[in-house]
PDB file of C-alpha atoms in Angstrom:
ATOM      1  CA  LYS A   1      -6.874   8.568  18.448  1.00 64.00           C
ATOM      2  CA  ALA A   2     -10.518   7.581  18.051  1.00 77.00           C
ATOM      3  CA  GLY A   3     -11.486   5.901  14.795  1.00 93.00           C
ATOM      4  CA  VAL A   4     -14.514   6.375  12.603  1.00 96.00           C
ATOM      5  CA  THR A   5     -17.726   5.700  14.509  1.00 97.00           C
ATOM      6  CA  GLN A   6     -20.941   4.623  12.855  1.00 97.00           C
ATOM      7  CA  THR A   7     -24.335   4.326  14.488  1.00 97.00           C
ATOM      8  CA  PRO A   8     -26.463   2.339  14.697  1.00 97.00           C
ATOM      9  CA  ARG A   9     -24.487  -0.834  14.031  1.00 97.00           C
ATOM     10  CA  TYR A  10     -27.546  -2.922  13.213  1.00 97.00           C
ATOM     11  CA  LEU A  11     -31.090  -2.049  12.297  1.00 97.00           C
ATOM     12  CA  ILE A  12     -34.156  -3.678  10.816  1.00 98.00           C
ATOM     13  CA  LYS A  13     -36.728  -1.753   8.819  1.00 98.00           C
ATOM     14  CA  THR A  14     -39.709  -2.627   6.659  1.00 98.00           C
ATOM     15  CA  ARG A  15     -40.314  -1.686   3.051  1.00 98.00           C
ATOM     16  CA  GLY A  16     -41.459   1.884   2.594  1.00 97.00           C
ATOM     17  CA  GLN A  17     -39.866   3.185   5.770  1.00 98.00           C
ATOM     18  CA  GLN A  18     -36.929   5.518   5.871  1.00 98.00           C
ATOM     19  CA  VAL A  19     -33.644   5.279   7.743  1.00 98.00           C
ATOM     20  CA  THR A  20     -30.923   7.653   8.879  1.00 98.00           C
ATOM     21  CA  LEU A  21     -27.368   6.489   9.510  1.00 98.00           C
ATOM     22  CA  SER A  22     -24.728   8.503  11.301  1.00 98.00           C
ATOM     23  CA  CYS A  23     -20.967   8.727  10.904  1.00 98.00           C
ATOM     24  CA  SER A  24     -18.439  10.525  13.098  1.00 97.00           C
ATOM     25  CA  PRO A  25     -15.098  10.889  11.306  1.00 96.00           C
ATOM     26  CA  ILE A  26     -11.635  10.938  12.790  1.00 95.00           C
ATOM     27  CA  SER A  27     -10.921  14.283  14.371  1.00 94.00           C
ATOM     28  CA  GLY A  28      -9.470  16.675  11.810  1.00 92.00           C
ATOM     29  CA  HIS A  29     -10.771  14.783   8.798  1.00 92.00           C
ATOM     30  CA  ARG A  30     -13.026  16.898   6.644  1.00 90.00           C
ATOM     31  CA  SER A  31     -13.892  14.370   3.966  1.00 92.00           C
ATOM     32  CA  VAL A  32     -16.546  11.767   4.647  1.00 95.00           C
ATOM     33  CA  SER A  33     -17.604   9.256   2.023  1.00 95.00           C
ATOM     34  CA  TRP A  34     -20.268   6.553   2.064  1.00 97.00           C
ATOM     35  CA  TYR A  35     -20.325   3.106   0.477  1.00 96.00           C
ATOM     36  CA  GLN A  36     -22.882   0.351   0.119  1.00 97.00           C
ATOM     37  CA  GLN A  37     -21.512  -3.160   0.455  1.00 96.00           C
ATOM     38  CA  THR A  38     -23.493  -6.194  -0.677  1.00 94.00           C
ATOM     39  CA  PRO A  39     -22.288  -9.762  -1.257  1.00 88.00           C
ATOM     40  CA  GLY A  40     -20.743 -10.122  -4.671  1.00 78.00           C
ATOM     41  CA  GLN A  41     -20.904  -6.412  -5.525  1.00 84.00           C
ATOM     42  CA  GLY A  42     -18.031  -5.057  -3.510  1.00 86.00           C
ATOM     43  CA  LEU A  43     -18.063  -1.491  -2.299  1.00 92.00           C
ATOM     44  CA  GLN A  44     -20.373   0.800  -4.233  1.00 94.00           C
ATOM     45  CA  PHE A  45     -19.667   4.514  -3.885  1.00 93.00           C
ATOM     46  CA  LEU A  46     -22.640   6.585  -2.726  1.00 95.00           C
ATOM     47  CA  PHE A  47     -21.316  10.089  -2.145  1.00 92.00           C
ATOM     48  CA  GLU A  48     -18.605  12.179  -0.579  1.00 93.00           C
ATOM     49  CA  TYR A  49     -18.911  15.282   1.549  1.00 93.00           C
ATOM     50  CA  PHE A  50     -16.210  17.811   2.252  1.00 91.00           C
ATOM     51  CA  SER A  51     -16.703  20.852   4.467  1.00 89.00           C
ATOM     52  CA  GLU A  52     -20.490  20.419   4.426  1.00 92.00           C
ATOM     53  CA  THR A  53     -20.658  20.251   0.610  1.00 92.00           C
ATOM     54  CA  GLN A  54     -21.378  17.202  -1.488  1.00 92.00           C
ATOM     55  CA  ARG A  55     -18.302  16.896  -3.654  1.00 88.00           C
ATOM     56  CA  ASN A  56     -18.957  13.644  -5.504  1.00 86.00           C
ATOM     57  CA  LYS A  57     -21.927  11.400  -6.065  1.00 89.00           C
ATOM     58  CA  GLY A  58     -22.246   7.806  -7.194  1.00 90.00           C
ATOM     59  CA  ASN A  59     -24.901   6.224  -9.348  1.00 90.00           C
ATOM     60  CA  PHE A  60     -27.678   5.738  -6.815  1.00 94.00           C
ATOM     61  CA  PRO A  61     -31.313   6.901  -6.973  1.00 96.00           C
ATOM     62  CA  GLY A  62     -32.448  10.087  -5.304  1.00 96.00           C
ATOM     63  CA  ARG A  63     -33.830   8.076  -2.382  1.00 97.00           C
ATOM     64  CA  PHE A  64     -30.275   8.067  -1.094  1.00 98.00           C
ATOM     65  CA  SER A  65     -29.184  11.380   0.326  1.00 97.00           C
ATOM     66  CA  GLY A  66     -26.714  12.707   2.803  1.00 97.00           C
ATOM     67  CA  ARG A  67     -25.413  15.726   4.553  1.00 97.00           C
ATOM     68  CA  GLN A  68     -22.457  16.877   6.571  1.00 97.00           C
ATOM     69  CA  PHE A  69     -22.463  19.125   9.576  1.00 96.00           C
ATOM     70  CA  SER A  70     -20.008  21.835  10.570  1.00 94.00           C
ATOM     71  CA  ASN A  71     -18.221  19.417  12.912  1.00 93.00           C
ATOM     72  CA  SER A  72     -17.701  17.054   9.937  1.00 94.00           C
ATOM     73  CA  ARG A  73     -20.147  14.472  11.241  1.00 97.00           C
ATOM     74  CA  SER A  74     -22.225  13.077   8.430  1.00 97.00           C
ATOM     75  CA  GLU A  75     -25.587  11.415   8.030  1.00 98.00           C
ATOM     76  CA  MET A  76     -27.060   9.485   5.167  1.00 98.00           C
ATOM     77  CA  ASN A  77     -30.736   8.929   4.649  1.00 98.00           C
ATOM     78  CA  VAL A  78     -32.563   6.340   2.600  1.00 98.00           C
ATOM     79  CA  SER A  79     -36.250   6.969   1.995  1.00 96.00           C
ATOM     80  CA  THR A  80     -38.932   4.567   0.817  1.00 97.00           C
ATOM     81  CA  LEU A  81     -36.833   1.536   1.615  1.00 98.00           C
ATOM     82  CA  GLU A  82     -36.783  -1.400  -0.780  1.00 97.00           C
ATOM     83  CA  LEU A  83     -35.714  -4.997  -0.112  1.00 97.00           C
ATOM     84  CA  GLY A  84     -32.643  -4.410  -2.280  1.00 95.00           C
ATOM     85  CA  ASP A  85     -31.410  -1.717   0.104  1.00 97.00           C
ATOM     86  CA  SER A  86     -30.439  -4.400   2.607  1.00 97.00           C
ATOM     87  CA  ALA A  87     -26.675  -4.010   2.900  1.00 97.00           C
ATOM     88  CA  LEU A  88     -23.754  -2.974   5.019  1.00 97.00           C
ATOM     89  CA  TYR A  89     -23.300   0.788   4.773  1.00 98.00           C
ATOM     90  CA  LEU A  90     -19.739   1.889   5.340  1.00 97.00           C
ATOM     91  CA  CYS A  91     -18.536   5.358   6.068  1.00 97.00           C
ATOM     92  CA  ALA A  92     -14.941   6.461   5.588  1.00 96.00           C
ATOM     93  CA  SER A  93     -13.094   9.612   6.501  1.00 95.00           C
ATOM     94  CA  SER A  94      -9.930  11.042   5.043  1.00 91.00           C
ATOM     95  CA  LEU A  95      -7.729  14.093   5.241  1.00 88.00           C
ATOM     96  CA  SER A  96      -7.578  14.672   1.513  1.00 78.00           C
ATOM     97  CA  SER A  97      -9.444  13.762  -1.642  1.00 74.00           C
ATOM     98  CA  ILE A  98     -10.849  10.232  -1.647  1.00 76.00           C
ATOM     99  CA  ASN A  99      -9.011   9.307  -4.832  1.00 74.00           C
ATOM    100  CA  THR A 100      -5.556  10.327  -3.601  1.00 74.00           C
ATOM    101  CA  GLY A 101      -5.580   9.667   0.127  1.00 81.00           C
ATOM    102  CA  GLU A 102      -5.994   6.884   2.621  1.00 89.00           C
ATOM    103  CA  LEU A 103      -9.545   6.128   3.688  1.00 92.00           C
ATOM    104  CA  PHE A 104     -10.293   5.184   7.277  1.00 95.00           C
ATOM    105  CA  PHE A 105     -13.429   3.073   7.404  1.00 96.00           C
ATOM    106  CA  GLY A 106     -15.901   2.591  10.194  1.00 96.00           C
ATOM    107  CA  GLU A 107     -17.288  -0.854  11.003  1.00 95.00           C
ATOM    108  CA  GLY A 108     -20.514  -0.091   9.213  1.00 97.00           C
ATOM    109  CA  SER A 109     -24.245  -0.052   9.787  1.00 98.00           C
ATOM    110  CA  ARG A 110     -25.959  -3.261   8.747  1.00 97.00           C
ATOM    111  CA  LEU A 111     -29.426  -2.538   7.416  1.00 98.00           C
ATOM    112  CA  THR A 112     -31.981  -5.277   6.905  1.00 98.00           C
ATOM    113  CA  VAL A 113     -35.179  -4.404   5.048  1.00 97.00           C
ATOM    114  CA  LEU A 114     -38.097  -6.810   5.500  1.00 96.00           C
TER     115      LEU A 114
ATOM    116  CA  GLN B   1     -16.480   1.652 -15.080  1.00 81.00           C
ATOM    117  CA  GLN B   2     -16.062  -0.714 -12.126  1.00 90.00           C
ATOM    118  CA  PRO B   3     -12.574  -2.252 -12.217  1.00 94.00           C
ATOM    119  CA  VAL B   4     -12.357  -5.981 -12.774  1.00 96.00           C
ATOM    120  CA  GLN B   5     -10.476  -8.051 -10.238  1.00 97.00           C
ATOM    121  CA  SER B   6      -9.068 -11.503 -10.828  1.00 96.00           C
ATOM    122  CA  PRO B   7      -9.138 -14.107  -9.548  1.00 97.00           C
ATOM    123  CA  GLN B   8     -12.418 -13.914  -7.638  1.00 96.00           C
ATOM    124  CA  ALA B   9     -11.089 -16.273  -5.000  1.00 96.00           C
ATOM    125  CA  VAL B  10      -7.846 -18.037  -4.199  1.00 97.00           C
ATOM    126  CA  ILE B  11      -6.794 -20.584  -1.601  1.00 97.00           C
ATOM    127  CA  LEU B  12      -3.187 -20.774  -0.494  1.00 95.00           C
ATOM    128  CA  ARG B  13      -1.054 -22.703   1.930  1.00 96.00           C
ATOM    129  CA  GLU B  14       1.075 -20.710   4.342  1.00 96.00           C
ATOM    130  CA  GLY B  15       4.265 -19.636   2.653  1.00 96.00           C
ATOM    131  CA  GLU B  16       2.869 -19.634  -0.877  1.00 97.00           C
ATOM    132  CA  ASP B  17       2.731 -16.566  -3.082  1.00 96.00           C
ATOM    133  CA  ALA B  18      -0.297 -14.949  -4.704  1.00 96.00           C
ATOM    134  CA  VAL B  19      -1.028 -12.261  -7.268  1.00 97.00           C
ATOM    135  CA  ILE B  20      -4.276 -10.327  -7.461  1.00 98.00           C
ATOM    136  CA  ASN B  21      -4.989  -8.289 -10.565  1.00 97.00           C
ATOM    137  CA  CYS B  22      -7.100  -5.194 -11.095  1.00 97.00           C
ATOM    138  CA  SER B  23      -7.992  -3.930 -14.574  1.00 96.00           C
ATOM    139  CA  SER B  24      -9.830  -0.867 -15.759  1.00 94.00           C
ATOM    140  CA  SER B  25     -11.197   0.198 -19.123  1.00 92.00           C
ATOM    141  CA  LYS B  26     -10.544   3.835 -18.210  1.00 88.00           C
ATOM    142  CA  ALA B  27      -7.320   5.813 -17.947  1.00 86.00           C
ATOM    143  CA  LEU B  28      -6.391   5.772 -14.287  1.00 87.00           C
ATOM    144  CA  TYR B  29      -4.804   8.326 -12.017  1.00 88.00           C
ATOM    145  CA  SER B  30      -4.641   6.187  -8.911  1.00 90.00           C
ATOM    146  CA  VAL B  31      -5.098   2.631  -7.727  1.00 93.00           C
ATOM    147  CA  HIS B  32      -5.875   1.840  -4.105  1.00 94.00           C
ATOM    148  CA  TRP B  33      -5.689  -1.493  -2.314  1.00 95.00           C
ATOM    149  CA  TYR B  34      -7.652  -2.428   0.798  1.00 96.00           C
ATOM    150  CA  ARG B  35      -8.072  -5.641   2.753  1.00 96.00           C
ATOM    151  CA  GLN B  36     -11.208  -6.535   4.671  1.00 96.00           C
ATOM    152  CA  LYS B  37     -11.403  -9.367   7.155  1.00 96.00           C
ATOM    153  CA  HIS B  38     -14.763 -10.962   7.845  1.00 91.00           C
ATOM    154  CA  GLY B  39     -16.896  -8.713  10.023  1.00 90.00           C
ATOM    155  CA  GLU B  40     -14.324  -5.930  10.092  1.00 93.00           C
ATOM    156  CA  ALA B  41     -13.789  -2.599   8.372  1.00 94.00           C
ATOM    157  CA  PRO B  42     -11.599  -2.444   5.261  1.00 95.00           C
ATOM    158  CA  ILE B  43      -8.009  -1.522   6.030  1.00 95.00           C
ATOM    159  CA  PHE B  44      -5.794   0.536   3.749  1.00 93.00           C
ATOM    160  CA  LEU B  45      -2.800  -1.243   2.220  1.00 94.00           C
ATOM    161  CA  MET B  46      -1.362   1.199  -0.306  1.00 91.00           C
ATOM    162  CA  ILE B  47      -1.986   3.753  -3.050  1.00 91.00           C
ATOM    163  CA  LEU B  48      -0.232   3.824  -6.390  1.00 91.00           C
ATOM    164  CA  LEU B  49      -0.367   7.042  -8.347  1.00 86.00           C
ATOM    165  CA  LYS B  50       0.046   7.615 -12.054  1.00 81.00           C
ATOM    166  CA  GLY B  51       3.683   7.042 -12.910  1.00 72.00           C
ATOM    167  CA  GLY B  52       4.036   3.266 -12.772  1.00 60.00           C
ATOM    168  CA  GLU B  53       5.604   3.282  -9.325  1.00 67.00           C
ATOM    169  CA  GLN B  54       5.852   0.006  -7.500  1.00 66.00           C
ATOM    170  CA  LYS B  55       5.250   0.058  -3.772  1.00 68.00           C
ATOM    171  CA  GLY B  56       5.854  -2.409  -1.052  1.00 69.00           C
ATOM    172  CA  HIS B  57       5.061  -2.993   2.574  1.00 71.00           C
ATOM    173  CA  ASP B  58       6.683  -5.938   4.279  1.00 74.00           C
ATOM    174  CA  LYS B  59       5.848  -8.900   2.023  1.00 86.00           C
ATOM    175  CA  ILE B  60       3.012  -7.182   0.190  1.00 92.00           C
ATOM    176  CA  SER B  61       3.798  -5.070  -2.841  1.00 92.00           C
ATOM    177  CA  ALA B  62       1.956  -3.673  -5.829  1.00 93.00           C
ATOM    178  CA  SER B  63       2.628  -2.351  -9.298  1.00 90.00           C
ATOM    179  CA  PHE B  64       0.701  -0.037 -11.596  1.00 91.00           C
ATOM    180  CA  ASN B  65       0.976  -0.368 -15.360  1.00 88.00           C
ATOM    181  CA  GLU B  66      -0.330   2.895 -16.784  1.00 86.00           C
ATOM    182  CA  LYS B  67      -0.292   1.751 -20.385  1.00 87.00           C
ATOM    183  CA  LYS B  68      -2.477  -1.248 -19.641  1.00 89.00           C
ATOM    184  CA  GLN B  69      -4.513   0.443 -16.863  1.00 91.00           C
ATOM    185  CA  GLN B  70      -3.732  -2.504 -14.655  1.00 93.00           C
ATOM    186  CA  SER B  71      -2.471  -2.988 -11.156  1.00 94.00           C
ATOM    187  CA  SER B  72      -1.242  -6.148  -9.483  1.00 95.00           C
ATOM    188  CA  LEU B  73      -0.961  -6.889  -5.779  1.00 96.00           C
ATOM    189  CA  TYR B  74       1.773  -9.346  -4.843  1.00 95.00           C
ATOM    190  CA  LEU B  75       1.607 -11.311  -1.592  1.00 95.00           C
ATOM    191  CA  THR B  76       4.837 -13.127  -0.858  1.00 93.00           C
ATOM    192  CA  ALA B  77       5.264 -16.000   1.573  1.00 93.00           C
ATOM    193  CA  SER B  78       1.656 -15.655   2.687  1.00 93.00           C
ATOM    194  CA  GLN B  79       0.739 -15.794   6.355  1.00 94.00           C
ATOM    195  CA  LEU B  80      -2.542 -16.802   7.985  1.00 95.00           C
ATOM    196  CA  SER B  81      -3.140 -13.130   8.755  1.00 94.00           C
ATOM    197  CA  TYR B  82      -3.305 -12.360   5.029  1.00 96.00           C
ATOM    198  CA  SER B  83      -6.697 -14.044   4.767  1.00 97.00           C
ATOM    199  CA  GLY B  84      -9.507 -11.704   3.820  1.00 97.00           C
ATOM    200  CA  THR B  85     -11.078  -9.991   0.853  1.00 96.00           C
ATOM    201  CA  TYR B  86      -8.878  -7.654  -1.146  1.00 97.00           C
ATOM    202  CA  PHE B  87     -10.426  -4.711  -2.949  1.00 96.00           C
ATOM    203  CA  CYS B  88      -8.840  -2.472  -5.507  1.00 96.00           C
ATOM    204  CA  GLY B  89     -10.211   1.020  -5.946  1.00 94.00           C
ATOM    205  CA  THR B  90      -9.563   3.210  -8.949  1.00 92.00           C
ATOM    206  CA  GLY B  91      -9.476   6.976  -9.243  1.00 87.00           C
ATOM    207  CA  LEU B  92      -9.715   8.658 -12.632  1.00 83.00           C
ATOM    208  CA  THR B  93      -8.498  12.086 -11.594  1.00 76.00           C
ATOM    209  CA  GLY B  94      -6.145  13.604  -9.096  1.00 67.00           C
ATOM    210  CA  GLY B  95      -8.431  16.463  -8.221  1.00 66.00           C
ATOM    211  CA  SER B  96     -11.133  16.685  -5.630  1.00 63.00           C
ATOM    212  CA  GLN B  97     -13.918  16.101  -8.140  1.00 64.00           C
ATOM    213  CA  GLY B  98     -13.400  12.414  -8.581  1.00 69.00           C
ATOM    214  CA  ASN B  99     -14.944   9.190  -7.446  1.00 78.00           C
ATOM    215  CA  LEU B 100     -13.200   6.155  -6.061  1.00 86.00           C
ATOM    216  CA  ILE B 101     -14.647   3.052  -7.662  1.00 90.00           C
ATOM    217  CA  PHE B 102     -13.984  -0.331  -6.086  1.00 93.00           C
ATOM    218  CA  GLY B 103     -13.880  -3.749  -7.706  1.00 94.00           C
ATOM    219  CA  LYS B 104     -15.952  -6.661  -6.428  1.00 95.00           C
ATOM    220  CA  GLY B 105     -13.075  -8.052  -4.425  1.00 95.00           C
ATOM    221  CA  THR B 106     -10.842 -11.122  -4.330  1.00 96.00           C
ATOM    222  CA  LYS B 107     -11.308 -13.521  -1.459  1.00 96.00           C
ATOM    223  CA  LEU B 108      -8.001 -14.899  -0.233  1.00 97.00           C
ATOM    224  CA  SER B 109      -7.884 -17.842   2.149  1.00 97.00           C
ATOM    225  CA  VAL B 110      -4.575 -18.927   3.651  1.00 97.00           C
ATOM    226  CA  LYS B 111      -4.552 -22.409   5.188  1.00 96.00           C
ATOM    227  CA  PRO B 112      -1.981 -23.802   7.640  1.00 94.00           C
TER     228      PRO B 112
END
């Protein structure tokens, strides 16, 4: 059974640019959630999508957005990049609600903003 | 609203025990525990739902004290493979409209 796949694994951008990250969930999983991980801050919840609808949203500015496609694949976009956006972005898929079920994480996309 | 984990870091010798605590200021519905090894994805350990149930898996177990909104993760007779960062995540509701908020993590190092 294939796991959660995130692409690209590494990328470097400059301030002001935008970036799109992709996440392919485990087959059959309809929930996809995104997290930002930085040293010392743990995993910060960005948003969750379920059946193409954003179901929950964390406390991040509007520069962070996402979407989910009919095949459950999800993308997140960060516009007008800032230095502080440098982080590991993790995607997780699950069968049920994120606060009652097991999350299966991908290995992440490491974004560096220069 | 972010749960507070303690300690922030702990160093053990193989065979020693450890306890990692997770506290919230909010009434909790669920507590989740994950372990992340360096450079790898977080891996699910267990979920504890409202009801104070204690769970266990091999030599790792956890409890959930509803009254205190606290959870503790117990690692018994630690092995080298237990090294990593442990995160607790807290859910405030059981429905679909709820976030999962993670603590900042506890770094556990097990030495031979």
